[in-house]
């Protein structure tokens, strides 16, 4: 989906489909990129991260792709399940600090229909 | 192993009152971060603390906001003379290391509503 005004981008999928959530970043000096999942009323939960010297990393049912040329990050979720419904945030660890001072993106709402 | 504990989970204050939010990091973690989340936005960094030291407070508003992480006890985020614009979810995160090499462990957040 496309974002309009202050509304978050949304993605609706059927259970069992694959989901792709995209994120554009601006800081070419960032050395870590992270995906978080946030369920309603809860704190962000780490999903997967990738270092800037990699272009792909796989976890359990998730894959993160990093394209530094166009400053684009994506999260692929295989066989999406209703429990995957949440807001997904990309975050980056900007260069210049070595600690956990992260810059978060706007977020994408993923809704999985049974 | 208990995760990051934040309290209160929900706090209602009237304009001009003070809000105190507490965060107990995961056991063995001595690095604490506070982030603020406005409705339908991502989290924004506020402050990074180690025991008895503020390392980076570049995201803290210049007035009314303060944070501490004493030698004993939880980290405290204090907001004096709250205004409606302070209404937000405040998240604490902790890490065992100074150097970021992976995830931060976030708490469930404290949701402040200013009437």
mmCIF file of C-alpha atoms in Angstrom:
data_model
loop_
_atom_site.group_PDB
_atom_site.id
_atom_site.type_symbol
_atom_site.label_atom_id
_atom_site.label_comp_id
_atom_site.label_asym_id
_atom_site.label_seq_id
_atom_site.Cartn_x
_atom_site.Cartn_y
_atom_site.Cartn_z
ATOM 1 C CA UNK A 1 0.000 0.000 0.000
ATOM 2 C CA UNK A 2 0.906 3.663 -0.312
ATOM 3 C CA UNK A 3 1.105 6.143 2.513
ATOM 4 C CA UNK A 4 -1.087 9.222 2.402
ATOM 5 C CA UNK A 5 -0.533 12.092 4.761
ATOM 6 C CA UNK A 6 0.151 10.822 8.257
ATOM 7 C CA UNK A 7 -1.288 7.322 7.759
ATOM 8 C CA UNK A 8 1.054 4.378 7.907
ATOM 9 C CA UNK A 9 1.577 2.259 4.802
ATOM 10 C CA UNK A 10 -0.449 -0.917 4.928
ATOM 11 C CA UNK A 11 -0.061 -4.370 3.477
ATOM 12 C CA UNK A 12 -2.846 -6.941 3.488
ATOM 13 C CA UNK A 13 -2.116 -10.547 2.601
ATOM 14 C CA UNK A 14 -3.801 -13.929 2.821
ATOM 15 C CA UNK A 15 -2.525 -16.531 5.235
ATOM 16 C CA UNK A 16 0.130 -18.632 3.552
ATOM 17 C CA UNK A 17 1.211 -15.929 1.107
ATOM 18 C CA UNK A 18 4.652 -14.400 1.176
ATOM 19 C CA UNK A 19 4.910 -10.780 2.393
ATOM 20 C CA UNK A 20 7.417 -8.155 1.380
ATOM 21 C CA UNK A 21 7.775 -5.004 3.451
ATOM 22 C CA UNK A 22 9.965 -2.222 2.118
ATOM 23 C CA UNK A 23 11.932 0.568 3.695
ATOM 24 C CA UNK A 24 14.023 3.399 2.327
ATOM 25 C CA UNK A 25 16.837 4.809 4.423
ATOM 26 C CA UNK A 26 18.835 7.970 4.049
ATOM 27 C CA UNK A 27 22.129 7.550 5.886
ATOM 28 C CA UNK A 28 24.706 5.853 3.702
ATOM 29 C CA UNK A 29 27.067 5.643 6.697
ATOM 30 C CA UNK A 30 24.773 3.373 8.727
ATOM 31 C CA UNK A 31 26.426 0.094 9.608
ATOM 32 C CA UNK A 32 23.494 -1.930 10.913
ATOM 33 C CA UNK A 33 19.939 -2.242 9.680
ATOM 34 C CA UNK A 34 17.305 -3.878 11.818
ATOM 35 C CA UNK A 35 13.696 -4.982 11.483
ATOM 36 C CA UNK A 36 11.352 -4.819 14.465
ATOM 37 C CA UNK A 37 7.824 -6.116 14.890
ATOM 38 C CA UNK A 38 5.439 -4.255 17.167
ATOM 39 C CA UNK A 39 2.115 -5.746 18.176
ATOM 40 C CA UNK A 40 -0.648 -3.530 19.484
ATOM 41 C CA UNK A 41 0.101 -2.282 22.988
ATOM 42 C CA UNK A 42 3.523 -3.915 23.130
ATOM 43 C CA UNK A 43 7.142 -2.971 22.738
ATOM 44 C CA UNK A 44 9.194 -3.534 19.585
ATOM 45 C CA UNK A 45 10.441 -7.078 19.147
ATOM 46 C CA UNK A 46 13.658 -7.769 17.254
ATOM 47 C CA UNK A 47 13.207 -9.839 14.113
ATOM 48 C CA UNK A 48 16.478 -9.763 12.216
ATOM 49 C CA UNK A 49 19.357 -7.442 11.442
ATOM 50 C CA UNK A 50 21.957 -7.107 8.724
ATOM 51 C CA UNK A 51 25.319 -5.433 8.587
ATOM 52 C CA UNK A 52 26.113 -2.961 5.858
ATOM 53 C CA UNK A 53 28.754 -5.263 4.355
ATOM 54 C CA UNK A 54 26.092 -7.871 3.540
ATOM 55 C CA UNK A 55 23.252 -7.827 1.040
ATOM 56 C CA UNK A 56 21.145 -10.713 2.299
ATOM 57 C CA UNK A 57 20.523 -12.489 5.544
ATOM 58 C CA UNK A 58 18.073 -15.252 6.327
ATOM 59 C CA UNK A 59 16.354 -16.230 9.529
ATOM 60 C CA UNK A 60 13.481 -18.494 10.335
ATOM 61 C CA UNK A 61 10.798 -17.653 7.733
ATOM 62 C CA UNK A 62 12.288 -14.187 7.256
ATOM 63 C CA UNK A 63 14.852 -12.761 4.868
ATOM 64 C CA UNK A 64 16.273 -9.269 4.872
ATOM 65 C CA UNK A 65 17.685 -7.757 1.694
ATOM 66 C CA UNK A 66 19.870 -4.691 1.628
ATOM 67 C CA UNK A 67 20.486 -2.645 -1.519
ATOM 68 C CA UNK A 68 22.986 0.051 -0.674
ATOM 69 C CA UNK A 69 23.006 1.458 -4.194
ATOM 70 C CA UNK A 70 19.448 2.713 -3.854
ATOM 71 C CA UNK A 71 19.399 2.762 -0.035
ATOM 72 C CA UNK A 72 16.623 0.229 0.203
ATOM 73 C CA UNK A 73 15.890 -2.448 2.764
ATOM 74 C CA UNK A 74 13.238 -5.130 2.558
ATOM 75 C CA UNK A 75 11.833 -7.798 4.834
ATOM 76 C CA UNK A 76 10.398 -10.930 3.294
ATOM 77 C CA UNK A 77 8.168 -13.156 5.401
ATOM 78 C CA UNK A 78 7.481 -16.599 4.010
ATOM 79 C CA UNK A 79 4.155 -18.360 4.545
ATOM 80 C CA UNK A 80 2.689 -15.435 6.441
ATOM 81 C CA UNK A 81 0.522 -16.355 9.419
ATOM 82 C CA UNK A 82 -2.192 -14.416 11.298
ATOM 83 C CA UNK A 83 0.250 -14.068 14.191
ATOM 84 C CA UNK A 84 2.489 -12.018 11.918
ATOM 85 C CA UNK A 85 -0.088 -9.208 11.885
ATOM 86 C CA UNK A 86 1.637 -6.199 13.444
ATOM 87 C CA UNK A 87 3.414 -2.961 12.611
ATOM 88 C CA UNK A 88 6.870 -3.537 11.168
ATOM 89 C CA UNK A 89 9.615 -0.949 11.575
ATOM 90 C CA UNK A 90 12.972 -0.748 9.931
ATOM 91 C CA UNK A 91 15.714 0.914 11.934
ATOM 92 C CA UNK A 92 19.311 1.843 11.287
ATOM 93 C CA UNK A 93 22.309 2.336 13.492
ATOM 94 C CA UNK A 94 23.847 5.462 12.018
ATOM 95 C CA UNK A 95 27.564 5.675 11.605
ATOM 96 C CA UNK A 96 29.278 7.903 14.123
ATOM 97 C CA UNK A 97 28.085 6.124 17.243
ATOM 98 C CA UNK A 98 28.936 2.614 18.291
ATOM 99 C CA UNK A 99 25.981 2.215 20.636
ATOM 100 C CA UNK A 100 22.288 1.539 20.234
ATOM 101 C CA UNK A 101 21.129 4.946 19.076
ATOM 102 C CA UNK A 102 18.760 3.794 16.369
ATOM 103 C CA UNK A 103 16.816 5.779 13.796
ATOM 104 C CA UNK A 104 13.428 4.211 13.141
ATOM 105 C CA UNK A 105 11.356 4.393 9.984
ATOM 106 C CA UNK A 106 7.676 5.212 9.846
ATOM 107 C CA UNK A 107 6.394 1.647 9.999
ATOM 108 C CA UNK A 108 4.174 -0.569 7.858
ATOM 109 C CA UNK A 109 0.976 -2.213 9.079
ATOM 110 C CA UNK A 110 0.794 -5.857 8.040
ATOM 111 C CA UNK A 111 -2.625 -7.515 8.205
ATOM 112 C CA UNK A 112 -2.872 -11.237 7.550
ATOM 113 C CA UNK A 113 -6.311 -12.588 6.704
ATOM 114 C CA UNK A 114 -7.087 -16.230 7.554
ATOM 115 C CA UNK B 1 14.957 -14.476 32.892
ATOM 116 C CA UNK B 2 12.775 -11.392 33.211
ATOM 117 C CA UNK B 3 12.861 -8.961 30.340
ATOM 118 C CA UNK B 4 13.010 -5.191 30.527
ATOM 119 C CA UNK B 5 10.413 -4.073 33.064
ATOM 120 C CA UNK B 6 8.694 -0.730 32.775
ATOM 121 C CA UNK B 7 6.180 0.845 35.090
ATOM 122 C CA UNK B 8 3.662 2.195 35.178
ATOM 123 C CA UNK B 9 2.249 0.748 31.981
ATOM 124 C CA UNK B 10 -0.310 3.530 31.808
ATOM 125 C CA UNK B 11 -0.127 6.949 33.431
ATOM 126 C CA UNK B 12 -2.608 9.801 33.290
ATOM 127 C CA UNK B 13 -1.542 13.281 34.300
ATOM 128 C CA UNK B 14 -3.092 16.717 34.122
ATOM 129 C CA UNK B 15 -1.236 19.565 32.502
ATOM 130 C CA UNK B 16 1.411 20.954 34.845
ATOM 131 C CA UNK B 17 1.892 17.752 36.833
ATOM 132 C CA UNK B 18 4.994 15.594 36.888
ATOM 133 C CA UNK B 19 5.373 12.174 35.328
ATOM 134 C CA UNK B 20 7.946 9.613 36.446
ATOM 135 C CA UNK B 21 8.559 6.544 34.346
ATOM 136 C CA UNK B 22 10.693 3.699 35.606
ATOM 137 C CA UNK B 23 12.718 1.088 33.790
ATOM 138 C CA UNK B 24 14.523 -1.939 35.162
ATOM 139 C CA UNK B 25 16.872 -3.362 32.524
ATOM 140 C CA UNK B 26 17.392 -7.029 31.926
ATOM 141 C CA UNK B 27 19.582 -8.754 34.474
ATOM 142 C CA UNK B 28 23.217 -8.112 33.711
ATOM 143 C CA UNK B 29 22.521 -5.166 31.420
ATOM 144 C CA UNK B 30 24.089 -1.870 32.369
ATOM 145 C CA UNK B 31 23.173 0.130 29.254
ATOM 146 C CA UNK B 32 19.749 1.765 29.084
ATOM 147 C CA UNK B 33 18.039 3.699 26.317
ATOM 148 C CA UNK B 34 14.812 5.687 26.330
ATOM 149 C CA UNK B 35 12.756 6.131 23.171
ATOM 150 C CA UNK B 36 9.490 8.006 22.602
ATOM 151 C CA UNK B 37 6.757 6.972 20.194
ATOM 152 C CA UNK B 38 4.027 9.341 19.095
ATOM 153 C CA UNK B 39 0.850 7.849 17.591
ATOM 154 C CA UNK B 40 1.410 6.326 14.161
ATOM 155 C CA UNK B 41 5.106 7.132 14.204
ATOM 156 C CA UNK B 42 8.293 5.227 14.691
ATOM 157 C CA UNK B 43 10.325 5.391 17.870
ATOM 158 C CA UNK B 44 12.599 8.360 18.401
ATOM 159 C CA UNK B 45 15.776 8.153 20.458
ATOM 160 C CA UNK B 46 15.826 10.296 23.576
ATOM 161 C CA UNK B 47 18.735 9.341 25.811
ATOM 162 C CA UNK B 48 21.384 6.695 26.449
ATOM 163 C CA UNK B 49 22.596 6.053 29.979
ATOM 164 C CA UNK B 50 25.052 3.831 31.754
ATOM 165 C CA UNK B 51 25.108 3.434 35.507
ATOM 166 C CA UNK B 52 25.405 6.930 37.020
ATOM 167 C CA UNK B 53 26.279 8.453 33.646
ATOM 168 C CA UNK B 54 24.350 10.122 30.852
ATOM 169 C CA UNK B 55 26.214 9.216 27.681
ATOM 170 C CA UNK B 56 24.040 10.778 24.994
ATOM 171 C CA UNK B 57 21.001 12.984 25.620
ATOM 172 C CA UNK B 58 20.815 14.498 22.168
ATOM 173 C CA UNK B 59 17.196 13.415 21.716
ATOM 174 C CA UNK B 60 15.908 14.886 24.966
ATOM 175 C CA UNK B 61 13.904 18.121 24.882
ATOM 176 C CA UNK B 62 15.968 20.877 26.431
ATOM 177 C CA UNK B 63 13.452 21.690 29.135
ATOM 178 C CA UNK B 64 11.281 19.689 31.534
ATOM 179 C CA UNK B 65 12.782 16.287 30.667
ATOM 180 C CA UNK B 66 15.485 14.534 32.638
ATOM 181 C CA UNK B 67 16.769 10.990 32.983
ATOM 182 C CA UNK B 68 18.911 9.122 35.441
ATOM 183 C CA UNK B 69 20.236 5.632 35.988
ATOM 184 C CA UNK B 70 21.503 5.421 39.555
ATOM 185 C CA UNK B 71 23.971 2.914 40.898
ATOM 186 C CA UNK B 72 21.106 1.098 42.596
ATOM 187 C CA UNK B 73 17.563 0.903 41.322
ATOM 188 C CA UNK B 74 15.805 1.499 38.043
ATOM 189 C CA UNK B 75 16.376 4.138 35.435
ATOM 190 C CA UNK B 76 13.935 7.045 35.737
ATOM 191 C CA UNK B 77 12.604 9.300 32.995
ATOM 192 C CA UNK B 78 11.106 12.396 34.572
ATOM 193 C CA UNK B 79 8.878 14.884 32.829
ATOM 194 C CA UNK B 80 8.052 18.038 34.735
ATOM 195 C CA UNK B 81 5.068 20.298 34.065
ATOM 196 C CA UNK B 82 3.632 17.970 31.462
ATOM 197 C CA UNK B 83 1.822 19.345 28.429
ATOM 198 C CA UNK B 84 -0.584 17.610 26.045
ATOM 199 C CA UNK B 85 2.192 17.164 23.502
ATOM 200 C CA UNK B 86 4.011 14.879 25.940
ATOM 201 C CA UNK B 87 1.285 12.256 25.477
ATOM 202 C CA UNK B 88 3.085 9.315 23.947
ATOM 203 C CA UNK B 89 4.412 5.847 24.599
ATOM 204 C CA UNK B 90 7.828 5.840 26.232
ATOM 205 C CA UNK B 91 9.946 2.752 25.696
ATOM 206 C CA UNK B 92 13.027 1.667 27.526
ATOM 207 C CA UNK B 93 15.588 -0.680 26.025
ATOM 208 C CA UNK B 94 18.640 -2.302 27.520
ATOM 209 C CA UNK B 95 21.792 -3.882 26.228
ATOM 210 C CA UNK B 96 24.605 -5.852 27.839
ATOM 211 C CA UNK B 97 27.280 -4.086 25.831
ATOM 212 C CA UNK B 98 28.109 -0.522 24.928
ATOM 213 C CA UNK B 99 28.938 -1.431 21.378
ATOM 214 C CA UNK B 100 25.902 -2.176 19.255
ATOM 215 C CA UNK B 101 26.351 -5.608 17.754
ATOM 216 C CA UNK B 102 22.770 -6.744 17.640
ATOM 217 C CA UNK B 103 19.407 -6.270 19.157
ATOM 218 C CA UNK B 104 18.270 -3.970 21.860
ATOM 219 C CA UNK B 105 15.796 -5.513 24.281
ATOM 220 C CA UNK B 106 12.730 -3.304 24.593
ATOM 221 C CA UNK B 107 10.220 -3.154 27.412
ATOM 222 C CA UNK B 108 6.459 -3.028 26.926
ATOM 223 C CA UNK B 109 6.398 0.736 27.294
ATOM 224 C CA UNK B 110 4.739 3.321 29.501
ATOM 225 C CA UNK B 111 1.822 5.148 27.925
ATOM 226 C CA UNK B 112 1.454 8.681 29.169
ATOM 227 C CA UNK B 113 -1.777 10.565 28.636
ATOM 228 C CA UNK B 114 -1.893 14.237 29.520
ATOM 229 C CA UNK B 115 -5.365 15.665 30.037
#
